[in-house]
Amino acid sequence: MRAALLLTLVILSGVAQAAEFEVQLNDGRRAWSSSELLVHPQARDIEIIDDVSYKRTMHYSAVPVSALLEGIEPGDHLQAVALDGFAAELPASILLAREGAKAWLAIEDPEHPWPPLAQGKPSAGPFYLVWTDPSASQIGPEQWPFQVARIRQLAAVEQRFPALLPATDANAEVQAGFAVYQKNCMACHRLNGAGDSEFGPDLNIPHNPTEYFTGDFLQRYIRDPQSLRRWPQGRMPGFSEQVLPPAELQRLIAYLRHMAQRKSDTSP
């Protein structure tokens, strides 16, 4: 609620107080106002078909994300942080890619604001990470952070959060499930108190969902949360088979079930 109020005030204040987008790299901080990005040399108008947030075709003024990441190498690790605490873990390689999916930072013009995401909600701005041809690189919905405030360079997840690691003798399915968790769950959730997101609940403390969802109910919940818990304020999206294929869903559940036996609350 507070973030939405701040965003509304930014939009109402106009160009004089345009929002700021920040990139935090190991070699320092860089920042651009929305007005500066709208006239960036590489800014262009793009069309996004089947926009993840608006569920329809959208048109944006946008800058290639790679143009804002000078000095970053494909092997580096980045994180996109939104105003509401959503924190998407992103390997730099997909943001820098010249082929396949291409990452863009869409910029909301304060004089021409985007539509609200839903009734009573703010827009996806002031900045929104979007993709052209996302299926070419299997870009998932959690890699489309809206209301994104900054991108920062960080160590890899396994270095920052050892409490997320499966046991060294865990089987290949569990190890693969850890990768699925990083891509699809870490943007909203912590596990064992580990992670940077402040959006959703912890997935292991005090209880892991594999401990209280029996039968196939966890699979059904991940596919369509509202089918099990009809809650107007529920924010968890459903993960279709196109986004999360059945084999990957099984790997994710195998990882969660494994981590239920490795509880270690690392929160402050």
XYZ file of C-alpha atoms in Angstrom:
268
model
C 0.000 0.000 0.000
C 2.785 2.425 0.919
C 4.659 1.693 -2.331
C 1.476 2.278 -4.352
C 0.927 5.628 -2.607
C 4.504 6.715 -3.282
C 4.164 5.708 -6.922
C 0.937 7.712 -7.266
C 2.621 10.792 -5.822
C 5.521 10.398 -8.266
C 3.171 10.233 -11.242
C 1.092 13.185 -10.087
C 4.162 15.346 -9.548
C 5.035 15.248 -13.270
C 8.323 15.505 -15.110
C 9.888 17.848 -12.535
C 10.081 14.953 -10.109
C 10.439 12.087 -12.560
C 11.150 8.674 -11.078
C 14.709 7.371 -10.904
C 16.042 4.003 -12.050
C 19.245 2.794 -10.425
C 21.917 0.277 -11.394
C 24.236 -0.827 -8.587
C 27.361 -2.544 -9.903
C 30.579 -3.552 -8.188
C 32.310 -0.542 -9.717
C 29.746 1.968 -8.531
C 26.214 3.322 -8.809
C 24.539 4.768 -11.889
C 21.114 6.357 -12.069
C 18.799 7.800 -14.719
C 15.554 9.707 -14.363
C 12.582 8.602 -16.415
C 12.910 11.789 -18.500
C 16.556 10.959 -19.246
C 15.711 7.402 -20.263
C 12.893 8.518 -22.538
C 15.452 10.428 -24.636
C 18.231 7.834 -24.300
C 20.088 7.316 -27.620
C 18.927 3.690 -27.745
C 15.323 4.330 -26.678
C 12.698 3.085 -29.099
C 9.025 2.142 -29.279
C 8.441 -1.584 -28.860
C 5.447 -3.899 -29.018
C 5.022 -6.606 -26.397
C 2.584 -9.337 -27.372
C 0.871 -11.145 -24.470
C 2.347 -8.843 -21.843
C 2.704 -10.843 -18.610
C 1.284 -8.120 -16.357
C -1.401 -6.608 -18.584
C -2.443 -9.858 -20.286
C -2.681 -8.161 -23.678
C -0.532 -6.510 -26.321
C 1.173 -3.375 -25.030
C 3.357 -0.659 -26.541
C 6.174 0.991 -24.613
C 9.027 3.433 -24.916
C 11.968 1.288 -23.835
C 15.740 1.032 -23.651
C 17.653 -2.254 -24.053
C 18.666 -3.348 -20.563
C 22.112 -4.217 -21.925
C 22.668 -0.516 -22.670
C 22.480 0.200 -18.935
C 24.869 -2.569 -17.856
C 28.215 -1.336 -19.124
C 31.023 -3.465 -17.675
C 28.816 -6.460 -16.851
C 29.935 -9.857 -18.195
C 27.653 -12.780 -19.157
C 28.884 -14.811 -16.177
C 27.833 -12.171 -13.647
C 24.696 -12.374 -11.529
C 22.098 -9.606 -11.189
C 18.943 -8.971 -9.244
C 16.020 -6.719 -10.222
C 14.263 -5.252 -7.181
C 10.726 -3.828 -7.311
C 9.067 -1.256 -5.065
C 6.992 -3.932 -3.302
C 9.970 -6.126 -2.352
C 9.754 -8.504 -5.327
C 13.357 -9.496 -6.143
C 14.014 -11.368 -9.403
C 17.307 -13.264 -9.653
C 18.671 -12.879 -13.194
C 21.824 -14.309 -14.747
C 23.491 -11.493 -16.653
C 23.747 -13.694 -19.741
C 20.012 -13.441 -20.495
C 19.992 -9.656 -20.048
C 22.978 -9.218 -22.364
C 21.911 -11.745 -25.001
C 21.971 -10.571 -28.623
C 19.957 -13.554 -29.884
C 16.713 -15.064 -28.636
C 14.762 -13.148 -26.015
C 15.787 -9.520 -25.531
C 15.371 -7.609 -22.263
C 14.028 -4.048 -22.300
C 13.451 -1.479 -19.598
C 10.066 0.073 -20.376
C 9.752 3.656 -19.155
C 6.464 5.234 -18.121
C 6.117 8.832 -19.260
C 4.691 10.824 -16.306
C 2.695 12.895 -18.790
C 1.185 9.776 -20.365
C 0.833 7.194 -17.570
C 0.135 3.548 -18.290
C -3.191 2.001 -17.291
C -3.570 0.488 -13.820
C -2.781 -3.208 -13.473
C -6.248 -3.703 -12.004
C -9.013 -1.628 -10.514
C -7.692 0.314 -7.544
C -4.080 -0.603 -8.290
C -1.191 1.425 -9.756
C 0.347 0.845 -13.172
C 3.364 -1.360 -13.922
C 5.567 1.750 -13.885
C 7.519 3.820 -13.476
C 9.862 1.129 -14.864
C 9.052 -2.391 -16.057
C 11.403 -5.132 -17.271
C 9.834 -6.645 -20.393
C 10.970 -9.094 -23.080
C 10.585 -9.432 -26.807
C 10.429 -13.054 -28.045
C 10.539 -14.440 -24.465
C 9.766 -18.024 -25.479
C 13.035 -18.186 -27.439
C 14.960 -18.233 -24.150
C 12.299 -19.751 -21.863
C 11.792 -16.506 -19.958
C 9.326 -17.093 -17.112
C 6.760 -14.656 -15.653
C 8.894 -14.098 -12.546
C 11.505 -12.555 -14.826
C 9.133 -9.690 -15.755
C 9.334 -7.483 -12.633
C 7.070 -4.439 -12.794
C 7.507 -1.279 -10.705
C 11.189 -2.186 -10.776
C 13.352 0.361 -8.957
C 16.879 -0.949 -9.452
C 19.141 -3.668 -10.788
C 22.090 -4.663 -8.647
C 25.098 -6.911 -9.134
C 25.406 -9.661 -6.545
C 27.193 -12.933 -5.926
C 25.424 -16.071 -7.137
C 22.502 -17.356 -5.047
C 24.376 -20.386 -3.728
C 27.151 -18.137 -2.401
C 24.824 -15.630 -0.744
C 22.369 -18.110 0.727
C 23.915 -21.468 1.692
C 20.743 -22.244 3.672
C 19.019 -22.815 0.316
C 21.448 -25.493 -0.817
C 20.324 -29.115 -0.928
C 22.540 -31.726 0.683
C 25.670 -32.562 -1.282
C 24.408 -36.119 -1.777
C 20.966 -35.039 -3.015
C 19.919 -36.713 -6.234
C 19.881 -35.034 -9.653
C 16.138 -34.311 -9.503
C 16.535 -32.339 -6.271
C 19.563 -30.451 -7.599
C 17.606 -29.554 -10.736
C 14.693 -28.521 -8.545
C 16.926 -25.977 -6.813
C 17.467 -24.278 -10.187
C 13.686 -24.284 -10.808
C 13.163 -22.733 -7.368
C 15.621 -19.923 -8.134
C 13.897 -19.070 -11.398
C 10.264 -19.318 -10.304
C 10.026 -18.870 -6.526
C 12.842 -16.710 -5.167
C 11.400 -13.492 -6.554
C 8.579 -13.707 -4.004
C 9.652 -16.158 -1.295
C 12.382 -16.892 1.171
C 13.245 -20.395 2.350
C 14.920 -21.117 5.690
C 14.841 -17.344 6.141
C 17.245 -17.046 3.186
C 16.592 -14.727 0.265
C 16.104 -11.055 -0.476
C 12.398 -10.972 -1.300
C 9.979 -9.299 1.100
C 6.900 -10.240 -0.903
C 5.650 -13.703 0.082
C 5.921 -16.129 3.012
C 8.863 -18.373 3.825
C 8.524 -21.800 2.183
C 10.190 -23.834 4.925
C 9.786 -21.967 8.213
C 7.758 -22.895 10.161
C 6.311 -25.428 7.704
C 7.107 -26.517 4.177
C 4.100 -26.750 1.797
C 4.922 -30.421 1.196
C 4.110 -30.973 4.879
C 0.535 -29.712 4.726
C -0.543 -30.237 1.096
C -1.413 -33.905 0.637
C -1.936 -35.883 -2.557
C -1.747 -33.708 -5.662
C -3.005 -30.560 -3.949
C 0.387 -28.820 -3.993
C 0.652 -29.338 -7.751
C -2.884 -28.018 -8.171
C -2.124 -25.014 -5.973
C 0.972 -24.088 -7.985
C -0.968 -24.409 -11.238
C -3.932 -22.324 -10.017
C -3.824 -20.977 -6.433
C -7.363 -19.611 -6.579
C -8.717 -23.069 -7.388
C -7.907 -24.132 -3.821
C -8.006 -20.856 -1.906
C -10.380 -18.311 -3.371
C -8.926 -15.159 -1.883
C -9.440 -11.763 -3.572
C -6.190 -10.432 -2.097
C -4.173 -13.456 -3.181
C -1.185 -12.356 -5.250
C 0.412 -15.655 -6.229
C 0.100 -16.284 -9.975
C -0.701 -19.652 -11.460
C 2.103 -21.456 -13.303
C 0.789 -23.038 -16.481
C 2.413 -26.043 -18.147
C 3.854 -23.699 -20.759
C 5.610 -21.678 -18.035
C 6.441 -24.594 -15.744
C 6.435 -27.915 -17.625
C 5.305 -30.998 -15.659
C 8.858 -32.351 -15.339
C 10.085 -29.054 -13.874
C 7.148 -28.932 -11.472
C 8.077 -32.396 -10.202
C 11.688 -31.273 -9.730
C 10.559 -28.223 -7.770
C 8.392 -30.340 -5.475
C 11.277 -32.798 -5.015
C 13.494 -29.885 -3.917
C 10.859 -28.547 -1.505
C 10.284 -32.006 -0.026
C 14.036 -32.430 0.413
C 14.378 -29.031 2.100
C 11.597 -29.881 4.556
C 14.227 -32.102 6.190
C 16.792 -29.274 6.235
C 15.128 -26.525 8.265
C 17.483 -23.839 9.512
C 15.985 -20.428 10.209
C 18.633 -17.879 9.228
C 16.429 -14.830 9.660
C 17.698 -12.069 11.983
